[in-house]
CSV table of C-alpha atoms in Angstrom, one decimal:
chain,number,residue,atom,x,y,z
A,199,SER,CA,96.6,76.1,128.4
A,200,TYR,CA,94.3,73.2,129.4
A,201,GLN,CA,93.6,74.8,132.8
A,202,THR,CA,92.9,78.2,131.2
A,203,ALA,CA,90.5,76.5,128.7
A,204,TYR,CA,88.8,74.6,131.5
A,205,MET,CA,88.3,77.7,133.6
A,206,LYS,CA,86.9,79.7,130.7
A,207,ALA,CA,84.5,76.8,129.7
A,208,HIS,CA,83.2,76.1,133.2
A,209,TYR,CA,83.6,79.4,135.1
A,210,PRO,CA,83.4,82.0,132.3
A,211,VAL,CA,82.2,84.9,134.5
A,212,GLU,CA,84.9,84.4,137.1
A,213,PHE,CA,87.6,83.7,134.5
A,214,LEU,CA,86.8,86.9,132.6
A,215,ALA,CA,86.5,89.0,135.7
A,216,ALA,CA,89.9,87.8,136.9
A,217,SER,CA,91.4,88.4,133.4
A,218,MET,CA,90.0,91.9,133.3
A,219,THR,CA,91.4,92.7,136.8
A,220,LEU,CA,94.8,91.4,135.7
A,221,ASP,CA,94.9,93.5,132.6
A,222,MET,CA,92.9,96.5,133.8
A,223,ALA,CA,95.6,98.9,132.6
A,224,ASN,CA,95.4,97.5,129.0
A,225,THR,CA,92.2,99.0,127.5
A,226,GLU,CA,92.6,97.0,124.3
A,227,LYS,CA,92.6,93.7,126.2
A,228,LEU,CA,89.6,95.0,128.3
A,229,ASN,CA,87.7,95.6,125.1
A,230,ASP,CA,88.5,92.1,123.9
A,231,PHE,CA,87.3,90.6,127.2
A,232,ARG,CA,84.2,92.7,127.0
A,233,GLN,CA,83.4,91.3,123.5
A,234,ASP,CA,84.0,87.8,124.8
A,235,ALA,CA,81.5,88.5,127.6
A,236,GLY,CA,79.0,89.7,125.0
A,237,ARG,CA,79.4,86.5,122.9
A,238,LEU,CA,78.9,84.4,126.1
A,239,GLY,CA,75.8,86.4,127.1
A,240,ILE,CA,77.6,87.8,130.2
A,241,GLU,CA,76.5,91.4,131.2
A,242,ILE,CA,79.2,94.0,131.8
A,243,VAL,CA,77.7,96.4,134.3
A,244,ALA,CA,78.9,99.9,133.8
A,245,PRO,CA,81.0,101.5,136.5
A,246,SER,CA,79.1,102.9,139.4
A,247,VAL,CA,80.0,104.3,142.8
A,248,GLN,CA,77.2,102.1,144.2
A,249,THR,CA,78.2,98.7,142.9
A,250,SER,CA,81.8,98.8,141.7
A,251,PHE,CA,85.0,98.0,143.6
A,252,ARG,CA,88.7,98.1,142.9
A,253,GLN,CA,88.6,94.8,141.0
A,254,PHE,CA,86.2,93.5,138.4
A,255,GLU,CA,83.7,91.7,140.6
A,256,THR,CA,81.2,89.0,139.7
A,257,GLY,CA,77.5,88.6,140.1
A,258,GLU,CA,74.8,86.4,138.6
A,259,ASN,CA,76.0,86.1,135.0
A,260,ARG,CA,77.4,89.6,135.2
A,261,ILE,CA,80.7,91.5,135.9
A,262,TYR,CA,80.8,94.8,137.7
A,263,TYR,CA,83.2,97.2,136.0
A,264,SER,CA,86.2,98.2,138.2
A,265,LEU,CA,86.4,101.8,139.3
A,266,ALA,CA,90.2,101.5,139.3
A,267,ALA,CA,90.1,100.8,135.6
A,268,ILE,CA,88.8,104.3,134.9
A,269,LYS,CA,91.6,106.7,133.7
A,270,GLY,CA,92.2,109.4,136.2
A,271,VAL,CA,90.9,107.5,139.2
A,272,GLY,CA,93.6,106.1,141.3
A,273,GLU,CA,93.4,103.0,143.6
A,274,GLY,CA,93.6,105.2,146.7
A,275,ALA,CA,90.5,107.1,145.7
A,276,VAL,CA,88.7,103.8,144.9
A,277,GLU,CA,89.6,102.3,148.2
A,278,HIS,CA,88.3,105.4,150.0
A,279,ILE,CA,84.9,105.3,148.1
A,280,VAL,CA,84.5,101.6,148.9
A,281,GLN,CA,85.4,102.1,152.5
A,282,VAL,CA,83.0,105.0,153.2
A,283,ARG,CA,80.3,103.2,151.3
A,284,GLY,CA,80.7,100.0,153.3
A,285,ASP,CA,77.5,98.0,153.5
A,286,LYS,CA,75.3,101.1,153.2
A,287,PRO,CA,74.8,102.3,149.6
A,288,PHE,CA,74.8,106.1,149.0
A,289,THR,CA,71.3,107.4,149.0
A,290,SER,CA,72.0,110.4,146.9
A,291,LEU,CA,74.7,112.7,145.4
A,292,GLU,CA,74.4,114.7,148.7
A,293,ASP,CA,75.0,111.6,150.8
A,294,PHE,CA,78.1,110.8,148.7
A,295,CYS,CA,79.4,114.3,149.3
A,296,LEU,CA,78.7,114.1,153.0
A,297,ARG,CA,80.7,110.8,153.4
A,298,ILE,CA,83.8,111.4,151.2
A,299,ASP,CA,87.0,113.2,152.0
A,300,PRO,CA,87.5,115.8,149.2
A,301,LYS,CA,91.2,115.6,149.7
A,302,GLN,CA,91.1,112.0,148.5
A,303,ILE,CA,88.4,112.5,145.9
A,304,ASN,CA,89.6,115.6,144.0
A,305,ARG,CA,88.3,117.4,140.9
A,306,ARG,CA,90.1,115.1,138.4
A,307,VAL,CA,88.7,112.0,140.1
A,308,LEU,CA,85.2,113.4,140.2
A,309,GLU,CA,85.4,114.4,136.5
A,310,SER,CA,86.6,111.0,135.4
A,311,LEU,CA,83.9,109.2,137.5
A,312,ILE,CA,81.2,111.4,136.0
A,313,ASN,CA,82.4,110.9,132.4
A,314,ALA,CA,82.5,107.2,132.9
A,315,GLY,CA,78.9,107.1,134.1
A,316,ALA,CA,79.8,106.2,137.7
A,317,PHE,CA,77.4,108.9,139.0
A,318,ASP,CA,74.5,107.9,136.7
A,319,CYS,CA,73.0,106.1,139.7
A,320,PHE,CA,72.1,109.4,141.3
A,321,GLY,CA,69.7,110.3,138.4
A,322,ARG,CA,71.7,113.5,137.5
A,323,ASP,CA,72.7,114.3,133.9
A,324,ARG,CA,76.4,114.0,133.3
A,325,ALA,CA,76.6,117.5,131.7
A,326,GLU,CA,74.9,118.9,134.8
A,327,LEU,CA,77.4,117.2,137.1
A,328,ILE,CA,80.4,118.5,135.1
A,329,GLY,CA,78.9,122.0,135.0
A,330,GLY,CA,78.3,121.8,138.8
A,331,LEU,CA,81.7,120.4,139.8
A,332,ASP,CA,82.6,123.6,141.8
A,333,ARG,CA,79.4,123.3,143.9
A,334,ILE,CA,79.9,119.5,144.4
A,335,ILE,CA,83.4,120.1,145.6
A,336,GLY,CA,82.3,123.0,147.8
A,337,TYR,CA,79.5,120.9,149.4
A,338,ALA,CA,81.9,118.1,150.2
A,339,GLN,CA,84.5,120.5,151.6
A,340,MET,CA,81.9,122.1,153.8
A,341,ALA,CA,80.9,118.7,155.1
A,342,GLN,CA,84.5,117.8,155.8
A,343,ASN,CA,85.0,121.1,157.7
A,344,ASN,CA,81.9,120.4,159.8
A,345,ARG,CA,83.2,117.0,160.7
A,346,THR,CA,86.5,118.5,161.7
A,347,ILE,CA,84.9,120.9,164.2
A,348,GLY,CA,82.6,118.1,165.4
A,349,GLN,CA,79.3,119.4,163.8
A,350,SER,CA,77.7,116.3,162.4
A,351,ASP,CA,74.2,117.7,162.0
A,352,MET,CA,75.0,119.2,158.6
A,353,PHE,CA,72.6,121.1,156.4
A,354,GLY,CA,69.6,120.3,158.5
A,355,SER,CA,70.2,116.5,158.3
A,356,GLY,CA,68.9,116.2,161.9
A,357,ALA,CA,65.6,117.8,161.0
A,358,GLY,CA,64.3,114.5,159.6
A,359,ASN,CA,64.3,115.7,156.0
A,360,GLY,CA,67.8,114.6,155.1
A,361,PRO,CA,70.7,116.8,154.0
A,362,GLU,CA,70.1,120.1,152.2
A,363,LYS,CA,69.6,119.6,148.5
A,364,LEU,CA,72.6,120.3,146.3
A,365,VAL,CA,71.4,122.8,143.6
A,366,LEU,CA,73.5,122.7,140.5
A,367,PRO,CA,73.6,125.4,137.8
A,368,ALA,CA,71.6,125.4,134.6
A,369,PHE,CA,73.2,123.3,131.9
A,370,GLN,CA,73.0,122.3,128.3
A,371,PRO,CA,72.7,118.5,127.7
A,372,TRP,CA,75.5,117.0,125.7
A,373,LEU,CA,74.9,115.5,122.3
A,374,ALA,CA,75.0,111.7,122.4
A,375,SER,CA,78.2,111.7,120.5
A,376,GLU,CA,79.9,114.0,123.1
A,377,LYS,CA,78.7,111.9,126.0
A,378,LEU,CA,80.1,108.7,124.3
A,379,LEU,CA,83.4,110.4,123.4
A,380,ARG,CA,83.9,111.5,127.0
A,381,GLU,CA,83.2,107.9,128.1
A,382,TYR,CA,85.6,106.6,125.6
A,383,GLN,CA,88.4,109.0,126.8
A,384,VAL,CA,88.2,107.6,130.4
A,385,LEU,CA,87.5,104.0,129.6
A,386,GLY,CA,89.5,103.5,126.4
A,387,PHE,CA,86.6,102.1,124.5
A,388,TYR,CA,82.8,102.6,124.1
A,389,LEU,CA,81.0,100.6,126.8
A,390,THR,CA,77.4,101.7,127.3
A,391,ALA,CA,76.8,102.3,123.5
A,392,HIS,CA,78.7,103.0,120.3
A,393,PRO,CA,78.2,106.1,118.1
A,394,LEU,CA,77.7,103.8,115.1
A,395,ASP,CA,74.6,102.2,116.8
A,396,THR,CA,72.5,105.2,115.6
A,397,TYR,CA,73.4,104.4,111.9
A,398,ARG,CA,72.9,100.7,112.0
A,399,PRO,CA,70.0,100.6,109.5
A,400,ILE,CA,72.0,102.7,107.0
A,401,LEU,CA,75.1,100.6,107.5
A,402,GLU,CA,73.1,97.5,106.7
A,403,LYS,CA,71.7,99.1,103.5
A,404,LEU,CA,75.2,100.0,102.5
A,405,ARG,CA,76.4,96.5,103.3
A,406,VAL,CA,79.2,97.9,105.4
A,407,GLN,CA,81.3,95.2,107.1
A,408,ASN,CA,82.8,95.5,110.6
A,409,PHE,CA,86.5,95.4,110.8
A,410,ALA,CA,86.7,91.9,112.3
A,411,ASP,CA,84.6,90.4,109.4
A,412,PHE,CA,86.6,92.4,106.8
A,413,SER,CA,89.9,91.2,108.3
A,414,ALA,CA,88.8,87.6,107.8
A,415,ALA,CA,87.8,88.4,104.2
A,416,VAL,CA,91.2,89.9,103.5
A,417,LYS,CA,92.9,86.8,104.8
A,418,GLN,CA,90.7,84.9,102.2
A,419,GLY,CA,91.9,87.2,99.4
A,420,ALA,CA,89.7,90.3,99.5
A,421,THR,CA,91.6,93.5,98.6
A,422,ALA,CA,88.9,96.2,99.0
A,423,GLY,CA,85.9,96.9,101.1
A,424,ARG,CA,83.6,99.4,102.8
A,425,LEU,CA,83.9,100.0,106.5
A,426,ALA,CA,82.4,102.4,109.1
A,427,GLY,CA,84.1,103.8,112.1
A,428,THR,CA,84.2,106.6,114.7
A,429,VAL,CA,87.5,108.5,114.7
A,430,THR,CA,89.3,108.0,118.0
A,431,GLY,CA,92.7,109.4,116.9
A,432,LYS,CA,94.7,111.0,114.1
A,433,GLN,CA,98.4,111.6,113.4
A,434,GLU,CA,100.0,113.4,110.6
A,435,ARG,CA,103.6,112.5,109.5
A,436,LYS,CA,106.0,113.2,106.7
A,437,THR,CA,106.9,110.4,104.3
A,438,ARG,CA,110.5,109.9,103.1
A,439,THR,CA,109.7,112.1,100.1
A,440,GLY,CA,108.6,114.9,102.3
A,441,ASN,CA,104.9,114.6,101.6
A,442,LYS,CA,102.3,114.4,104.4
A,443,MET,CA,100.4,111.2,105.3
A,444,GLY,CA,97.7,110.6,107.9
A,445,ILE,CA,97.3,107.7,110.3
A,446,VAL,CA,93.7,107.5,111.5
A,447,THR,CA,92.4,105.2,114.3
A,448,PHE,CA,88.8,104.1,114.0
A,449,SER,CA,86.5,102.3,116.4
A,450,ASP,CA,83.6,100.0,115.4
A,451,ALA,CA,81.5,97.4,117.3
A,452,SER,CA,84.2,94.8,116.8
A,453,GLY,CA,87.2,96.8,118.0
A,454,GLN,CA,89.7,99.4,116.8
A,455,TYR,CA,91.7,99.6,113.6
A,456,GLU,CA,94.0,102.0,111.8
A,457,ALA,CA,94.0,103.2,108.2
A,458,VAL,CA,96.4,105.5,106.3
A,459,LEU,CA,95.9,108.1,103.6
A,460,PHE,CA,98.5,110.1,101.7
A,461,SER,CA,98.9,113.7,100.7
A,462,GLU,CA,96.1,114.1,98.2
A,463,GLY,CA,93.5,112.1,100.3
A,464,LEU,CA,94.6,113.9,103.5
A,465,GLY,CA,94.0,117.3,101.9
A,466,GLN,CA,90.6,116.1,100.6
A,467,PHE,CA,89.3,114.5,103.8
A,468,ARG,CA,91.2,116.3,106.6
A,469,ASP,CA,88.1,118.1,107.9
A,470,LEU,CA,86.2,114.9,108.3
A,471,LEU,CA,88.9,113.1,110.2
A,472,GLU,CA,88.2,114.7,113.6
A,473,VAL,CA,88.0,112.7,116.8
A,474,GLY,CA,84.4,111.8,117.6
A,475,LYS,CA,83.2,111.9,114.0
A,476,SER,CA,81.6,108.8,112.5
A,477,LEU,CA,82.4,108.0,108.8
A,478,VAL,CA,81.9,105.5,106.1
A,479,ILE,CA,85.1,104.8,104.2
A,480,THR,CA,86.2,102.7,101.3
A,481,VAL,CA,89.6,101.1,101.6
A,482,GLN,CA,92.3,99.2,99.8
A,483,ALA,CA,93.6,96.3,101.9
A,484,GLU,CA,96.5,93.9,102.1
A,485,GLU,CA,97.6,91.3,104.5
A,486,ARG,CA,101.0,92.0,106.1
A,487,PRO,CA,103.0,90.1,108.8
A,488,GLU,CA,102.1,92.8,111.4
A,489,GLY,CA,98.4,92.7,110.5
A,490,ILE,CA,95.9,94.0,107.9
A,491,GLY,CA,97.1,97.2,106.2
A,492,LEU,CA,94.3,99.7,105.1
A,493,ARG,CA,94.5,102.7,102.8
A,494,ILE,CA,91.6,105.1,102.7
A,495,GLN,CA,90.2,105.7,99.2
A,496,THR,CA,87.1,107.7,100.0
A,497,ALA,CA,85.5,109.0,103.2
A,498,GLN,CA,82.1,110.5,103.9
A,499,SER,CA,80.4,111.7,107.1
A,500,LEU,CA,77.7,109.2,108.2
A,501,GLU,CA,75.5,112.0,109.3
A,502,GLU,CA,75.7,113.5,105.8
A,503,LYS,CA,75.2,110.0,104.2
A,504,SER,CA,72.1,109.5,106.5
A,505,VAL,CA,70.5,112.7,105.3
A,506,GLN,CA,71.2,111.8,101.6
A,507,MET,CA,69.6,108.4,102.0
A,508,GLN,CA,66.5,109.8,103.7
A,509,LYS,CA,65.7,112.1,100.8
């Protein structure tokens, strides 16, 4: 314990990077470490095929997010990317396609990397990249075929103008909420931003607490409060009496928490409790041995609440 405390106090960047590498499969712990980094003023650099490695690497008061910690991206794919990148960063999306082996970087890997923001360095919209996956894969496969037959001068790269431009189909940009939801699905938490950030002025006016602060208040005797959260999961089960109940997982800036609601509330608020939607809820709370228990009393869409308060 003393050694751990010493390392955290004197080498916080290295300590957190090592801890994140050790627990890279545990997204809940990764989120805790990310929050520790934020409190210490340490930047967590979003995953990128240009700067990330298999492990969480350190820089000047910063930690580079691991590619291997992205869901759907295996260690073999990461090692291949790092190997072909070497000491020469990719100059473009086309250059990336020219260097990789599409048998090792398949569709699922590419989709996960895009949704995590690992291709943002190329200046292409994530929706554009997802919509153009077939063309990206085809470009990489053609490059691989040319290498196989010994034709290295691909797409006019020997003409002095670089490789032929990869033209992707027309696309419809995602809403910010969809972009963040896709990021959440491959990282396990919101990294580059949180959907609640948009509503910060409204949440302050409503005196909404984050879950961490509310948990502390419950331990001091509080039994009710107002919280906000973005829905990240929902389950419906039957109680012993045969009635339905819902278990909803929310995310806010301080982490994740669960709240329940029973048959009547579930029927009233079911349409609001969809993954990706941001809500303001009032809850009844009690401290239990396993943690803070929350029961939803009311729920309202934050988007709807925002419109009401602007009138």
